[in-house]
CSV table of C-alpha atoms in Angstrom, one decimal:
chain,number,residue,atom,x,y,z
A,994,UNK,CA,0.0,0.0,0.0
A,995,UNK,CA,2.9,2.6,0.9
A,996,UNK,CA,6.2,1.5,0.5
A,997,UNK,CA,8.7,1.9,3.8
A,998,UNK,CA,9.3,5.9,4.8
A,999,UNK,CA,12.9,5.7,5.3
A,1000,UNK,CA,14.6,8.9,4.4
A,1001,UNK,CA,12.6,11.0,7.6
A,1002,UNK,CA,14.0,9.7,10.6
A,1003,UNK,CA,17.9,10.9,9.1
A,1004,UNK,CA,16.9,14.7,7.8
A,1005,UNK,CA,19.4,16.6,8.8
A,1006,UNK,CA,19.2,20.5,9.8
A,1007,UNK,CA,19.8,23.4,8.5
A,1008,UNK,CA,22.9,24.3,7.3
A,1009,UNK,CA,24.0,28.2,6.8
A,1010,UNK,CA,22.5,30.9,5.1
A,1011,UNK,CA,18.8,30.0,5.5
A,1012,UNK,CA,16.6,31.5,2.5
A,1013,UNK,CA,13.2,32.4,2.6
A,1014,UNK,CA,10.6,29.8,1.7
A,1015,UNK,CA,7.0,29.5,0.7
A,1016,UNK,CA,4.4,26.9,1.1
A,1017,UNK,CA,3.8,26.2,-2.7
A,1018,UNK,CA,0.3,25.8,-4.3
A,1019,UNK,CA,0.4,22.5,-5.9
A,1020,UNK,CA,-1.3,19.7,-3.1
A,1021,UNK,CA,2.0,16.9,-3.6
A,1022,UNK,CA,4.4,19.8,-3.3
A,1023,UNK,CA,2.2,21.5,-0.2
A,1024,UNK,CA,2.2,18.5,1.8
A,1025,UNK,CA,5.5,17.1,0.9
A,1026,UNK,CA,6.9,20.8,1.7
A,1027,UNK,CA,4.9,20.2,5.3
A,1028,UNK,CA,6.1,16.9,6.2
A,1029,UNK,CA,9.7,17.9,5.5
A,1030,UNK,CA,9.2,20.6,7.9
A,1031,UNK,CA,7.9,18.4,10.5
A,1032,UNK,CA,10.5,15.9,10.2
A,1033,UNK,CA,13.0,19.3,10.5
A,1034,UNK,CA,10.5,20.1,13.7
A,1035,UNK,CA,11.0,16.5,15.2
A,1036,UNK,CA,14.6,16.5,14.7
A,1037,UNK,CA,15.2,19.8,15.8
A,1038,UNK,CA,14.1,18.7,19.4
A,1039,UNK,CA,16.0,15.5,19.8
A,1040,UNK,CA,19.5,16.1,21.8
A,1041,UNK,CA,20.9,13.1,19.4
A,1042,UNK,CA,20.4,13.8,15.6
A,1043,UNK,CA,21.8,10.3,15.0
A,1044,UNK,CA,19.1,8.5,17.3
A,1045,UNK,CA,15.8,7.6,15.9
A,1046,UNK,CA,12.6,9.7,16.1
A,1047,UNK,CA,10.3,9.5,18.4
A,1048,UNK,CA,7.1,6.9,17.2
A,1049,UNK,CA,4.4,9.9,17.8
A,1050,UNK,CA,7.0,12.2,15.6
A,1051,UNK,CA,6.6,9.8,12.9
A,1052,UNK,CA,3.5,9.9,13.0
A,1053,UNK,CA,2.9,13.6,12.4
A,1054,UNK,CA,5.4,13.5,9.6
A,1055,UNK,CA,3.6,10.7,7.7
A,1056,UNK,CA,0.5,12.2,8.0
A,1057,UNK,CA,1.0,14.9,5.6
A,1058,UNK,CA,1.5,11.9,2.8
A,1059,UNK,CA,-1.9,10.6,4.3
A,1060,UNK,CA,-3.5,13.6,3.9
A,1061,UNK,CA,-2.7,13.9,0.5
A,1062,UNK,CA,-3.8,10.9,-0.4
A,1063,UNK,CA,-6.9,10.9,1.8
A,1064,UNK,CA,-7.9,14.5,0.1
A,1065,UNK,CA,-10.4,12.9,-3.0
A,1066,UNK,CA,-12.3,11.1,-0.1
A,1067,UNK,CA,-10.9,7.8,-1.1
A,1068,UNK,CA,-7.3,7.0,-0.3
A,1069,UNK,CA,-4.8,7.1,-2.9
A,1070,UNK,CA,-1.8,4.9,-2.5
A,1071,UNK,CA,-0.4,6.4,-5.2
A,1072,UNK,CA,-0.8,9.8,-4.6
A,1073,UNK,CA,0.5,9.2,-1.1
A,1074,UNK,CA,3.6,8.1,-2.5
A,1075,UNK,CA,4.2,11.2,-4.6
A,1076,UNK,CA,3.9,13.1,-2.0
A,1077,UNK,CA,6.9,10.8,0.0
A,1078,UNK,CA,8.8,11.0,-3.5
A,1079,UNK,CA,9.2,15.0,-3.4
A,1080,UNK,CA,9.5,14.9,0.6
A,1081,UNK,CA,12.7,12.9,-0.5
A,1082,UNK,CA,13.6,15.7,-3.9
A,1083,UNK,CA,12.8,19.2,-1.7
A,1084,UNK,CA,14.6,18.0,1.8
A,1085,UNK,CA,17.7,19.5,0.8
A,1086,UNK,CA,16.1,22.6,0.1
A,1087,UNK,CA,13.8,23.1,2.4
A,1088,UNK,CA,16.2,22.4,5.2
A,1089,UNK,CA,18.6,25.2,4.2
A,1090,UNK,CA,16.1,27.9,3.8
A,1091,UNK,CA,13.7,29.7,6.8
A,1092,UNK,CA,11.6,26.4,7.1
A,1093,UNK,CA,10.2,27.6,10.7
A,1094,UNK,CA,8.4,30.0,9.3
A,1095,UNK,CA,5.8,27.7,7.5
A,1096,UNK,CA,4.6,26.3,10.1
A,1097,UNK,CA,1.9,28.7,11.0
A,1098,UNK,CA,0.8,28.0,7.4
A,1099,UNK,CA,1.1,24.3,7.2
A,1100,UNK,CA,-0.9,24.3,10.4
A,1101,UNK,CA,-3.4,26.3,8.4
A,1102,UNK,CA,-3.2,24.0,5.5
A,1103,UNK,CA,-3.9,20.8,7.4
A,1104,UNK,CA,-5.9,21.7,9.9
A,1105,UNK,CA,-6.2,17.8,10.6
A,1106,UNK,CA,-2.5,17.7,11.9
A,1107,UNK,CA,-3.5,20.1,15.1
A,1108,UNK,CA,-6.3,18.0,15.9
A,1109,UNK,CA,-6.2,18.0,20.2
A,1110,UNK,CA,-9.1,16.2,20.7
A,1111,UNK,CA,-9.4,13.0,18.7
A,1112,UNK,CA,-13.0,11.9,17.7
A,1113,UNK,CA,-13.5,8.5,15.8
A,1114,UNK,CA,-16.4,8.3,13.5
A,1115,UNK,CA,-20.2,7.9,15.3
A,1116,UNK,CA,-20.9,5.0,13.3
A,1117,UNK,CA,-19.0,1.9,14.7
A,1118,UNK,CA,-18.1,0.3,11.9
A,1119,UNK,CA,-16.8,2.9,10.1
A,1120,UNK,CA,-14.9,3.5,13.3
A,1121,UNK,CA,-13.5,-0.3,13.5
A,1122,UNK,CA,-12.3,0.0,9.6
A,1123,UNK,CA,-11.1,3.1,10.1
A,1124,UNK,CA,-8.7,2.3,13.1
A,1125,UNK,CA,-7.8,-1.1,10.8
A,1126,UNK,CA,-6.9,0.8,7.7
A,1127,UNK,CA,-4.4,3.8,9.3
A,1128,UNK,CA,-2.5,0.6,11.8
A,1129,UNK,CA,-1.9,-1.4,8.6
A,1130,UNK,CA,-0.9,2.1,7.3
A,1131,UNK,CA,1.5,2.8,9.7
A,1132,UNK,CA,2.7,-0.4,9.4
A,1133,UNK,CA,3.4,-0.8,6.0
A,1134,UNK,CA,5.5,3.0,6.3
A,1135,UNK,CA,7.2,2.0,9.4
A,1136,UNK,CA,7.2,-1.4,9.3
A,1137,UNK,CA,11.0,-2.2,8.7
A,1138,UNK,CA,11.9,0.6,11.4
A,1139,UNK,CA,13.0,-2.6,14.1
A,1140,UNK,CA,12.7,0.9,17.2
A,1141,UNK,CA,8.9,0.9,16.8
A,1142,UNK,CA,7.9,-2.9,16.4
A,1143,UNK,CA,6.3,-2.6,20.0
A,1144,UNK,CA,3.6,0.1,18.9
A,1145,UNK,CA,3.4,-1.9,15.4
A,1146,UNK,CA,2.8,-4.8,17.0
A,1147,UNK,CA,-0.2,-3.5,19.2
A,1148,UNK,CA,-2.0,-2.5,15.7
A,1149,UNK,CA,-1.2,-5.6,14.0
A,1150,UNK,CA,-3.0,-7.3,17.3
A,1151,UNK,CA,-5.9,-4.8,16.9
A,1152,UNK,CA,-6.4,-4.9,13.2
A,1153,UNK,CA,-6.3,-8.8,13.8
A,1154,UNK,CA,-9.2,-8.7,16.7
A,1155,UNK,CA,-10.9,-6.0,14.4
A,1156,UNK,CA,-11.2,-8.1,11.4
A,1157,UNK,CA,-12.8,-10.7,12.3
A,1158,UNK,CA,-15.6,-8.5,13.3
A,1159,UNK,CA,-15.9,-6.1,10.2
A,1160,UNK,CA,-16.5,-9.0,7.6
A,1161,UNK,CA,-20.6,-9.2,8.1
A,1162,UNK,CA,-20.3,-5.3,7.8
A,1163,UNK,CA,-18.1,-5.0,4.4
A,1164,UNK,CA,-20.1,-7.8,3.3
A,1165,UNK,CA,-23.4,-5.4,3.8
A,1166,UNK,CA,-21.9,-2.7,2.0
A,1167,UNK,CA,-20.6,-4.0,-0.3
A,1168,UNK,CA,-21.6,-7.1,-1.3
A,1169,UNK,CA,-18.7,-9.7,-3.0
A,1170,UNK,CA,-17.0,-7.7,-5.0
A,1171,UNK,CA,-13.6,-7.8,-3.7
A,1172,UNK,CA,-13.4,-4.3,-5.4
A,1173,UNK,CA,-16.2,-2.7,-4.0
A,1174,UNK,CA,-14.7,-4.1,-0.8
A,1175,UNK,CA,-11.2,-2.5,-1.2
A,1176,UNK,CA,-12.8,1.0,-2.0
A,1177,UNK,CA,-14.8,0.9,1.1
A,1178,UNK,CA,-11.7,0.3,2.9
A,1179,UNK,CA,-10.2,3.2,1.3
A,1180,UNK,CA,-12.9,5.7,1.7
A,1181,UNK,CA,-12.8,4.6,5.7
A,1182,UNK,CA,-9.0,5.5,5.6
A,1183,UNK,CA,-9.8,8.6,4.1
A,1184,UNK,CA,-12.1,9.5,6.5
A,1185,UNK,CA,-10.3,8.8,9.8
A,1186,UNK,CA,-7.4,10.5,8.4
A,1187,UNK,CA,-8.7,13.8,8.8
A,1188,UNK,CA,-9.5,12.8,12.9
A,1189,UNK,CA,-6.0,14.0,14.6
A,1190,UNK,CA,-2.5,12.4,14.1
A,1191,UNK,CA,-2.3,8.7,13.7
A,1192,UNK,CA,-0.6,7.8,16.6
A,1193,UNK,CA,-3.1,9.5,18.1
A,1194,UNK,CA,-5.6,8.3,16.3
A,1195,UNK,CA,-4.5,4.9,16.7
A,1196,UNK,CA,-4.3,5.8,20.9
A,1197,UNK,CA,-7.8,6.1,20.8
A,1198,UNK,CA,-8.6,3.3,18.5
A,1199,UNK,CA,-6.6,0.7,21.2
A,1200,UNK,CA,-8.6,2.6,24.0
A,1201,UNK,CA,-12.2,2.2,22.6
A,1202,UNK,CA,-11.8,-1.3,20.7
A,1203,UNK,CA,-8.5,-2.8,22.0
A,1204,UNK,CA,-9.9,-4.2,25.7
């Protein structure tokens, strides 16, 4: 679904004469642009800029690939990977120019990413998929990252748990077409997106469904 997001966790900061920057127009630039400058963020507050991210950092960085993909109201795998493609092209850049100052306006641009106070869909099962689609998410990004396998692990046990509830529900909605079935799962990715960052998210997802 999204292939591993490797580059992130080594960014590197800012090197001398910093150059003004602006959030560009174009959605795969915008977001890429904002999860560059939230990997720069995360790694501007760790003491070690060899040591590995912390998992919630991550998470806010990959959600601006999410988000893009998320933004037609049916996840796009493909557009989500775009958007990790030109994180990867405009690091350099970004890094050596006055990144701090788009954060007010990548705040403003995904509102999502300043969500406080998570809230999961009403409906359960949309809430169930939803919470099964962003772990596997996650997963698949992070997956060969060996530091987070702990909070990997507790999604993998969710989405497992999960699963074996949601197949009367899928099967209601969208009959046997394994297509039909796939698109639901993407719209509910889609959807749950846009309720806080993931790890968040997913916080709330092990509290409500993971007893």
């Amino acid at each position: 679904m999204f292939r591993p997001l490797l580059m992130v966790s080594s960014l590197l900061l800012a090197s001398c004469g910093p150059k003004a920057l602006t959030l560009p127009e174009q959605p795969v630039d915008r977001a890429a642009t904002c999860g560059v400058i939230a990997a720069q963020s995360a790694r501007l507050a760790t003491h070690d800029i060899q040591a590995s991210l912390p998992f919630d950092a991550m998470g806010q960085i990959i959600h601006y690939p999410l988000l893009a993909g998320s933004a037609g109201g049916s996840f796009s795998a493909g557009k989500a990977a775009e958007v990790q493609a030109r994180m990867t092209a405009l690091q350099e850049r970004i890094s050596e120019g006055k990144w701090q100052q788009l954060i007010p306006a990548c705040g403003t641009a995904f509102p999502a990413t300043a969500v406080k106070q998570v809230k999961l869909p009403e409906d359960r099962f949309d809430a169930q998929l939803g919470c099964v689609e962003l772990g596997d998410f996650l997963r698949s990004a992070l997956g060969e990252q060996a530091e987070y396998a702990n909070e990997l692990g507790e999604y993998r046990d969710l989405g497992t748990k999960l699963e074996m509830t949601l197949a009367a529900g899928l099967h209601s909605r969208a009959g046997e077409d394994p297509g039909a079935r796939q698109e639901e799962r993407r719209k509910a990715l889609a959807t749950i997106a846009k309720a806080g960052p993931p790890v968040a998210v997913l916080r709330e997802c092990l509290a409500r469904f993971g007893g």
